[in-house]
Amino acid sequence: MTLLKIKDFDPNYRDSFEGKDIKGMGVYVSVDEKIGTVSDILVDEKGHFRYFVVDLGLWIFGKKVLLPVGRSRIDHTSERIYTVGMTKQQAENLPEFNEHKEIDYNYEEQVRGVYRSEAFLESSGAMDTASSRTAGATMVAPIASPQKSGNGNGYDYQQEPALYALNEQDHQTFKLYQERLIANKIRTKTGEVIVGKHTETEKARVSVPIDKERVVIEKITPTNAGEAVTLGADSFGTTEVTHINVYEETADIHKEAFLREEVRVDKVVDHETIEAEETLRREELDINTQEHPNVERR
């Protein structure tokens, strides 16, 4: 299973801790012995805490090691993380964590091997009593080395609860929950507008006046009809032909297309505000004291 830095898994992870950040907390072996600082948190693909990245600047300058979450006890009141049995020698034996290198199964097994060692388990049981009470630590049982799961490349963190399980009782945290109203918007399709065009037909009439020429032949009686003409003035025996061109107009009717109008299609967004009202629940702490015990509230 791939391990991710908590910020890469959830950039807003601080919201889950009421704005607080576990990164930067001091890591302590006992009340008075600090061994380093949490520089990062590694989670699996489901967001479960698996390791704290501890910067051992106080002991070994520049070295970072992995602390399984099951080997830690978080004290939210003092904003500290206590380890279950950690000595300088054991920290030196832990393989160095390189944030630029991929964390594979073999590297994790090297880390787990140190925490499974008899020397580590013995030091876990020999923790200072005062620090155990402060950190809420408990004895741990020896850990058996598990087998790979699945295709042989994976690892089931649930096989070793002593390394990876977070015990709410040990962490001494009483959680109060509160509901809050979350307003989101869901975009849904409410309809569809289809814009197209079709062709309609209609009957059209047009009148075109045309002119036609025709020849009118009319016989008329001249005013000097019956009078004798001079000799030689007659034109008998000659042929006279007159050519007259006759024209007429015809209607030239045809169709042509032209641009009548344009239609522009666009969308506009109308804004409105929707108000909703809900009843929210919130848990408050009830403290019932009897016989006047000494209770300090912070």
Coordinates of N, CA, C and O in Angstrom, one line a residue, residues 56-200:
L56 N 15.5 13.7 14.5 CA 16.4 13.5 15.7 C 17.5 14.6 15.8 O 18.6 14.3 16.0
G57 N 17.1 15.8 15.6 CA 18.1 16.9 15.6 C 18.8 17.0 16.9 O 20.0 17.4 17.0
L58 N 18.1 16.7 18.0 CA 18.8 16.8 19.3 C 19.8 15.7 19.6 O 20.8 15.9 20.3
W59 N 19.6 14.6 18.9 CA 20.6 13.5 19.1 C 21.6 13.3 18.0 O 22.8 13.4 18.1
I60 N 21.0 13.2 16.8 CA 21.8 12.9 15.6 C 21.4 14.0 14.6 O 20.3 13.9 14.0
F61 N 22.2 15.0 14.4 CA 21.9 16.1 13.6 C 21.5 15.7 12.1 O 22.3 15.0 11.5
G62 N 20.3 16.1 11.7 CA 20.0 15.9 10.3 C 19.3 14.5 10.0 O 18.9 14.3 8.9
K63 N 19.3 13.6 11.0 CA 18.7 12.3 10.7 C 17.2 12.3 11.1 O 16.8 12.8 12.1
K64 N 16.5 11.7 10.2 CA 15.0 11.5 10.4 C 14.7 10.0 10.4 O 15.3 9.2 9.6
V65 N 13.8 9.6 11.3 CA 13.5 8.1 11.4 C 12.0 8.1 11.5 O 11.3 9.1 11.7
L66 N 11.5 6.8 11.3 CA 10.0 6.6 11.3 C 9.6 6.0 12.7 O 10.2 5.1 13.2
L67 N 8.6 6.6 13.3 CA 8.0 6.1 14.5 C 6.6 5.6 14.2 O 5.7 6.4 13.9
P68 N 6.3 4.2 14.2 CA 5.0 3.7 14.0 C 4.0 4.3 15.0 O 4.3 4.5 16.2
V69 N 2.8 4.6 14.6 CA 1.8 5.3 15.4 C 1.5 4.5 16.6 O 1.1 5.0 17.7
G70 N 1.5 3.1 16.5 CA 1.2 2.3 17.6 C 2.2 2.3 18.7 O 2.0 1.9 19.8
R71 N 3.4 2.9 18.4 CA 4.5 3.0 19.4 C 4.5 4.4 19.9 O 5.6 4.9 20.4
S72 N 3.4 5.1 19.8 CA 3.4 6.5 20.3 C 2.2 6.7 21.2 O 1.2 6.0 21.0
R73 N 2.2 7.7 22.0 CA 1.1 8.1 22.8 C 1.0 9.6 22.7 O 1.9 10.3 23.1
I74 N -0.1 10.1 22.2 CA -0.3 11.5 22.0 C -0.9 12.1 23.2 O -2.0 11.7 23.6
D75 N -0.3 13.1 23.7 CA -0.8 13.9 24.8 C -1.3 15.3 24.3 O -0.4 16.2 24.1
H76 N -2.6 15.4 24.0 CA -3.1 16.6 23.4 C -3.0 17.8 24.4 O -2.9 19.0 23.9
T77 N -3.1 17.5 25.6 CA -3.0 18.6 26.6 C -1.7 19.4 26.6 O -1.6 20.6 26.5
S78 N -0.6 18.6 26.6 CA 0.7 19.2 26.6 C 1.3 19.3 25.2 O 2.4 19.8 25.0
E79 N 0.5 18.9 24.2 CA 0.9 18.9 22.8 C 2.3 18.2 22.6 O 3.2 18.7 22.1
R80 N 2.4 17.0 23.2 CA 3.6 16.1 23.1 C 3.2 14.8 22.6 O 2.1 14.3 22.7
I81 N 4.2 14.1 22.0 CA 4.1 12.7 21.6 C 5.1 11.9 22.4 O 6.3 12.3 22.3
Y82 N 4.7 10.9 23.1 CA 5.6 10.1 23.8 C 5.8 8.8 23.1 O 4.9 8.2 22.5
T83 N 7.0 8.3 23.1 CA 7.3 7.0 22.5 C 7.3 5.9 23.5 O 7.5 6.1 24.7
V84 N 7.0 4.7 23.0 CA 7.0 3.5 23.9 C 8.4 2.9 23.8 O 8.6 2.1 22.9
G85 N 9.3 3.2 24.7 CA 10.6 2.6 24.7 C 11.5 3.0 23.5 O 11.5 2.3 22.5
M86 N 12.2 4.1 23.7 CA 13.1 4.5 22.6 C 14.4 5.0 23.3 O 14.3 5.8 24.2
T87 N 15.5 4.5 22.9 CA 16.8 4.9 23.4 C 17.6 5.5 22.3 O 17.3 5.3 21.1
K88 N 18.7 6.1 22.7 CA 19.6 6.7 21.7 C 20.1 5.7 20.8 O 20.2 5.8 19.5
Q89 N 20.5 4.5 21.4 CA 21.1 3.4 20.6 C 20.1 2.9 19.5 O 20.4 2.6 18.4
Q90 N 18.8 2.8 20.0 CA 17.8 2.3 19.1 C 17.5 3.2 18.0 O 17.2 2.9 16.8
A91 N 17.5 4.5 18.3 CA 17.3 5.5 17.3 C 18.4 5.5 16.2 O 18.2 5.7 15.0
E92 N 19.7 5.2 16.7 CA 20.8 5.1 15.8 C 20.7 3.9 14.9 O 21.1 3.9 13.7
N93 N 20.0 2.8 15.4 CA 19.9 1.6 14.6 C 18.8 1.7 13.6 O 18.7 0.9 12.7
L94 N 17.9 2.6 13.8 CA 16.8 2.8 12.8 C 17.3 3.3 11.5 O 18.2 4.2 11.4
P95 N 16.8 2.7 10.4 CA 17.3 3.2 9.0 C 16.8 4.6 8.8 O 15.7 5.0 9.2
E96 N 17.6 5.4 8.2 CA 17.3 6.8 8.0 C 16.2 7.0 7.0 O 16.2 6.3 6.0
F97 N 15.3 7.9 7.3 CA 14.2 8.2 6.4 C 14.6 9.3 5.4 O 15.1 10.3 5.8
N98 N 14.5 9.0 4.1 CA 14.8 9.9 3.0 C 13.5 10.3 2.3 O 12.9 9.4 1.6
E99 N 13.0 11.5 2.5 CA 11.7 11.9 1.9 C 11.7 11.9 0.4 O 10.7 12.0 -0.2
H100 N 12.9 11.9 -0.2 CA 13.0 11.9 -1.6 C 13.0 10.5 -2.3 O 13.0 10.4 -3.5
K101 N 13.0 9.5 -1.4 CA 13.1 8.1 -1.9 C 11.7 7.5 -1.6 O 11.1 7.8 -0.6
E102 N 11.3 6.6 -2.5 CA 10.1 5.9 -2.3 C 10.2 4.9 -1.2 O 11.2 4.2 -1.0
I103 N 9.1 4.8 -0.4 CA 9.1 3.9 0.7 C 8.6 2.5 0.2 O 7.4 2.4 -0.2
D104 N 9.4 1.5 0.2 CA 9.0 0.2 -0.2 C 8.9 -0.8 0.9 O 9.2 -0.5 2.1
Y105 N 8.5 -2.0 0.6 CA 8.3 -3.0 1.6 C 9.6 -3.3 2.4 O 9.6 -3.5 3.6
N106 N 10.7 -3.4 1.7 CA 11.9 -3.8 2.3 C 12.4 -2.7 3.3 O 12.9 -3.1 4.4
Y107 N 12.2 -1.5 2.9 CA 12.6 -0.4 3.9 C 11.7 -0.5 5.1 O 12.2 -0.3 6.3
E108 N 10.4 -0.6 5.0 CA 9.5 -0.7 6.1 C 9.9 -1.9 7.0 O 9.8 -1.9 8.2
E109 N 10.2 -3.0 6.4 CA 10.6 -4.2 7.2 C 11.9 -3.9 8.0 O 12.0 -4.4 9.1
Q110 N 12.8 -3.2 7.5 CA 14.0 -2.8 8.3 C 13.5 -2.0 9.5 O 14.0 -2.2 10.6
V111 N 12.6 -1.0 9.3 CA 12.1 -0.2 10.4 C 11.4 -1.1 11.4 O 11.6 -1.1 12.6
R112 N 10.5 -2.0 10.9 CA 9.7 -2.9 11.8 C 10.6 -3.8 12.5 O 10.4 -4.2 13.7
G113 N 11.7 -4.2 11.8 CA 12.6 -5.2 12.5 C 13.2 -4.6 13.7 O 13.5 -5.3 14.7
V114 N 13.5 -3.3 13.7 CA 14.1 -2.7 14.9 C 13.1 -2.7 16.1 O 13.4 -3.0 17.2
Y115 N 11.8 -2.4 15.7 CA 10.8 -2.3 16.8 C 10.4 -3.7 17.3 O 9.8 -3.8 18.3
R116 N 10.7 -4.7 16.5 CA 10.4 -6.1 16.9 C 11.5 -6.7 17.7 O 11.4 -7.8 18.2
S117 N 12.7 -6.1 17.7 CA 13.8 -6.7 18.4 C 13.6 -6.8 19.9 O 12.8 -6.1 20.5
E118 N 14.3 -7.8 20.5 CA 14.1 -8.1 21.9 C 14.6 -6.9 22.7 O 14.0 -6.6 23.8
A119 N 15.7 -6.3 22.3 CA 16.2 -5.1 23.0 C 15.2 -4.0 23.1 O 15.0 -3.3 24.1
F120 N 14.5 -3.8 22.0 CA 13.5 -2.7 22.0 C 12.3 -3.1 22.9 O 11.8 -2.3 23.6
L121 N 11.8 -4.3 22.8 CA 10.7 -4.7 23.6 C 11.0 -4.7 25.1 O 10.2 -4.3 26.0
E122 N 12.3 -5.0 25.5 CA 12.7 -4.9 26.9 C 12.7 -3.5 27.4 O 12.2 -3.2 28.5
S123 N 13.2 -2.6 26.5 CA 13.2 -1.2 26.9 C 11.7 -0.6 27.0 O 11.4 0.3 27.7
S124 N 10.8 -1.2 26.2 CA 9.4 -0.7 26.2 C 8.8 -1.1 27.5 O 8.0 -0.3 28.1
G125 N 9.2 -2.2 28.1 CA 8.6 -2.6 29.4 C 9.2 -2.0 30.5 O 8.7 -2.0 31.7
A126 N 10.4 -1.3 30.3 CA 11.1 -0.7 31.4 C 11.0 0.8 31.4 O 11.8 1.5 31.9
M127 N 9.9 1.3 30.8 CA 9.7 2.8 30.8 C 9.5 3.3 32.2 O 9.0 2.6 33.1
D128 N 9.9 4.6 32.4 CA 9.7 5.2 33.6 C 8.2 5.3 34.0 O 7.4 5.6 33.2
T129 N 7.9 5.0 35.2 CA 6.5 4.9 35.6 C 5.8 6.2 35.5 O 4.7 6.3 35.1
A130 N 6.5 7.3 35.9 CA 5.9 8.6 35.8 C 5.6 9.0 34.4 O 4.5 9.5 34.1
S131 N 6.5 8.7 33.5 CA 6.3 9.1 32.1 C 5.2 8.2 31.5 O 4.4 8.7 30.6
S132 N 5.1 7.0 32.0 CA 4.0 6.1 31.5 C 2.7 6.6 31.9 O 1.7 6.6 31.1
R133 N 2.6 7.1 33.1 CA 1.3 7.7 33.5 C 0.9 9.0 32.7 O -0.2 9.2 32.3
T134 N 2.0 9.8 32.5 CA 1.7 11.0 31.8 C 1.3 10.8 30.3 O 0.4 11.4 29.8
A135 N 2.0 9.8 29.7 CA 1.7 9.6 28.3 C 0.6 8.6 28.1 O 0.2 8.4 27.0
G136 N 0.1 7.9 29.2 CA -0.9 6.9 29.0 C -0.4 5.7 28.4 O -1.1 4.9 27.7
A137 N 0.9 5.3 28.6 CA 1.5 4.2 27.9 C 1.1 2.9 28.6 O 0.8 2.9 29.8
T138 N 1.1 1.8 27.9 CA 0.8 0.5 28.5 C 1.9 -0.5 28.0 O 2.6 -0.2 27.1
M139 N 2.0 -1.6 28.7 CA 2.9 -2.6 28.3 C 2.5 -3.2 27.0 O 1.4 -3.2 26.6
V140 N 3.6 -3.6 26.2 CA 3.3 -4.2 24.9 C 3.8 -5.6 24.9 O 4.8 -6.0 25.5
A141 N 3.1 -6.5 24.1 CA 3.5 -7.9 24.0 C 4.5 -8.0 22.8 O 4.5 -7.2 21.9
P142 N 5.3 -9.0 22.9 CA 6.3 -9.3 21.7 C 5.5 -9.4 20.4 O 4.4 -9.9 20.4
I143 N 6.1 -8.9 19.4 CA 5.5 -8.9 18.1 C 6.1 -10.0 17.2 O 7.3 -10.1 17.1
A144 N 5.2 -10.7 16.5 CA 5.7 -11.7 15.6 C 5.7 -11.2 14.2 O 4.9 -10.4 13.8
S145 N 6.8 -11.5 13.5 CA 6.9 -11.0 12.1 C 5.8 -11.6 11.2 O 5.7 -12.8 11.1
P146 N 5.0 -10.7 10.6 CA 3.9 -11.2 9.8 C 4.4 -11.6 8.4 O 5.5 -11.2 7.9
Q147 N 3.5 -12.2 7.6 CA 3.8 -12.5 6.2 C 3.2 -11.4 5.3 O 2.3 -10.7 5.7
K148 N 3.8 -11.3 4.1 CA 3.3 -10.4 3.1 C 1.9 -10.9 2.8 O 1.5 -12.1 2.8
S149 N 1.1 -9.9 2.3 CA -0.3 -10.2 2.0 C -0.5 -10.0 0.5 O 0.3 -9.4 -0.2
G150 N -1.6 -10.6 0.0 CA -1.9 -10.3 -1.4 C -0.9 -10.9 -2.4 O -0.6 -12.1 -2.3
N151 N -0.4 -10.1 -3.2 CA 0.5 -10.6 -4.3 C 2.0 -10.7 -3.8 O 2.9 -11.0 -4.5
G152 N 2.2 -10.5 -2.5 CA 3.6 -10.7 -2.0 C 4.3 -9.3 -1.8 O 5.3 -9.3 -1.2
N153 N 3.7 -8.3 -2.5 CA 4.4 -7.0 -2.4 C 3.7 -6.1 -1.4 O 4.2 -5.0 -1.0
G154 N 2.5 -6.4 -0.9 CA 1.8 -5.6 0.0 C 2.0 -6.0 1.4 O 2.7 -6.9 1.7
Y155 N 1.4 -5.2 2.3 CA 1.5 -5.4 3.7 C 0.2 -5.0 4.4 O -0.3 -3.9 4.1
D156 N -0.3 -5.8 5.3 CA -1.5 -5.6 6.0 C -1.1 -5.0 7.4 O -0.7 -5.7 8.2
Y157 N -1.4 -3.7 7.5 CA -1.0 -3.0 8.8 C -1.8 -3.5 10.0 O -1.4 -3.4 11.1
Q158 N -3.0 -4.1 9.7 CA -3.8 -4.7 10.8 C -3.2 -5.9 11.4 O -3.6 -6.3 12.5
Q159 N -2.2 -6.5 10.8 CA -1.6 -7.7 11.3 C -0.8 -7.4 12.6 O -0.5 -8.2 13.4
E160 N -0.3 -6.1 12.7 CA 0.5 -5.7 13.8 C -0.1 -4.5 14.5 O 0.4 -3.4 14.4
P161 N -1.2 -4.7 15.3 CA -1.8 -3.6 16.0 C -0.9 -2.9 17.0 O -1.0 -1.8 17.3
A162 N 0.1 -3.7 17.5 CA 1.1 -3.1 18.5 C 1.9 -2.0 17.8 O 2.5 -1.2 18.5
L163 N 2.0 -2.0 16.5 CA 2.8 -1.0 15.8 C 1.9 0.1 15.2 O 2.3 1.2 15.0
Y164 N 0.7 -0.3 14.8 CA -0.1 0.6 13.9 C -1.5 1.0 14.5 O -2.2 1.8 13.9
A165 N -1.9 0.4 15.6 CA -3.2 0.7 16.1 C -3.2 1.8 17.0 O -2.3 1.9 17.9
L166 N -4.1 2.8 16.9 CA -4.3 3.9 17.8 C -5.3 3.5 18.8 O -6.4 3.3 18.5
N167 N -4.9 3.6 20.1 CA -5.8 3.2 21.2 C -6.3 4.5 21.8 O -5.6 5.3 22.4
E168 N -7.6 4.7 21.7 CA -8.2 6.0 22.2 C -8.0 6.1 23.7 O -7.9 7.2 24.2
Q169 N -8.1 5.0 24.4 CA -7.9 5.0 25.9 C -6.5 5.5 26.2 O -6.4 6.3 27.1
D170 N -5.5 5.0 25.5 CA -4.2 5.4 25.8 C -3.9 6.9 25.5 O -3.1 7.5 26.1
H171 N -4.6 7.4 24.5 CA -4.4 8.8 24.1 C -5.2 9.7 25.0 O -5.0 10.9 24.9
Q172 N -6.1 9.2 25.9 CA -6.8 10.0 26.9 C -7.4 11.2 26.2 O -7.3 12.4 26.7
T173 N -8.2 11.0 25.2 CA -8.9 12.1 24.5 C -10.4 11.9 24.6 O -10.9 10.8 24.2
F174 N -11.1 12.9 25.1 CA -12.5 12.8 25.1 C -13.1 13.7 24.0 O -12.9 14.9 24.1
K175 N -13.7 13.2 23.1 CA -14.1 13.9 21.9 C -15.5 14.4 22.0 O -16.4 13.7 22.3
L176 N -15.7 15.7 21.7 CA -17.0 16.3 21.7 C -17.3 16.7 20.2 O -16.5 17.3 19.6
Y177 N -18.5 16.3 19.8 CA -18.8 16.5 18.4 C -19.9 17.5 18.2 O -20.7 17.8 19.2
Q178 N -19.8 18.2 17.1 CA -20.8 19.2 16.8 C -21.2 19.2 15.4 O -20.3 18.8 14.5
E179 N -22.4 19.4 15.1 CA -22.9 19.4 13.7 C -22.7 20.8 13.1 O -22.8 21.8 13.8
R180 N -22.4 20.8 11.8 CA -22.3 22.1 11.1 C -23.1 22.0 9.8 O -23.2 20.9 9.2
L181 N -23.6 23.1 9.3 CA -24.4 23.1 8.1 C -23.4 23.3 6.9 O -22.7 24.3 6.9
I182 N -23.4 22.4 6.0 CA -22.6 22.5 4.8 C -23.5 22.8 3.6 O -24.5 22.1 3.4
A183 N -23.2 23.9 2.9 CA -24.0 24.3 1.8 C -23.2 24.0 0.5 O -22.1 24.6 0.4
N184 N -23.7 23.2 -0.3 CA -23.0 22.9 -1.6 C -24.0 23.2 -2.7 O -25.2 23.3 -2.5
K185 N -23.5 23.2 -3.9 CA -24.4 23.4 -5.1 C -24.2 22.2 -6.0 O -23.1 21.6 -6.2
I186 N -25.4 21.7 -6.5 CA -25.4 20.6 -7.4 C -26.0 21.1 -8.7 O -27.1 21.7 -8.8
R187 N -25.2 20.9 -9.8 CA -25.6 21.3 -11.1 C -26.4 20.2 -11.8 O -25.9 19.1 -12.0
T188 N -27.7 20.5 -12.0 CA -28.6 19.5 -12.7 C -29.2 20.1 -14.0 O -29.3 21.3 -14.1
K189 N -29.5 19.2 -14.9 CA -30.0 19.6 -16.2 C -31.5 19.8 -16.0 O -32.2 18.8 -15.6
T190 N -32.1 21.0 -16.3 CA -33.5 21.2 -16.1 C -34.2 21.2 -17.5 O -35.5 21.3 -17.5
G191 N -33.6 21.2 -18.5 CA -34.2 21.3 -19.8 C -33.2 21.4 -21.0 O -32.0 21.4 -20.7
E192 N -33.7 21.4 -22.2 CA -32.9 21.5 -23.3 C -33.6 22.4 -24.4 O -34.8 22.2 -24.6
V193 N -32.9 23.2 -25.0 CA -33.5 24.1 -26.1 C -32.7 23.7 -27.4 O -31.5 23.7 -27.5
I194 N -33.5 23.3 -28.4 CA -33.0 22.9 -29.7 C -33.3 24.0 -30.7 O -34.5 24.3 -30.9
V195 N -32.4 24.6 -31.3 CA -32.6 25.7 -32.2 C -32.2 25.2 -33.6 O -31.0 24.8 -33.8
G196 N -33.1 25.2 -34.5 CA -32.8 24.7 -35.9 C -33.5 25.6 -36.9 O -34.1 26.6 -36.6
K197 N -33.7 25.1 -38.1 CA -34.4 25.8 -39.1 C -35.1 24.8 -40.1 O -34.6 23.7 -40.2
H198 N -36.2 25.2 -40.7 CA -36.9 24.4 -41.7 C -37.4 25.3 -42.8 O -37.3 26.6 -42.7
T199 N -37.8 24.7 -43.8 CA -38.3 25.5 -45.0 C -39.8 25.4 -45.1 O -40.4 24.3 -45.1
E200 N -40.4 26.5 -45.3 CA -41.9 26.6 -45.5 C -42.1 27.1 -47.0 O -41.3 27.9 -47.5

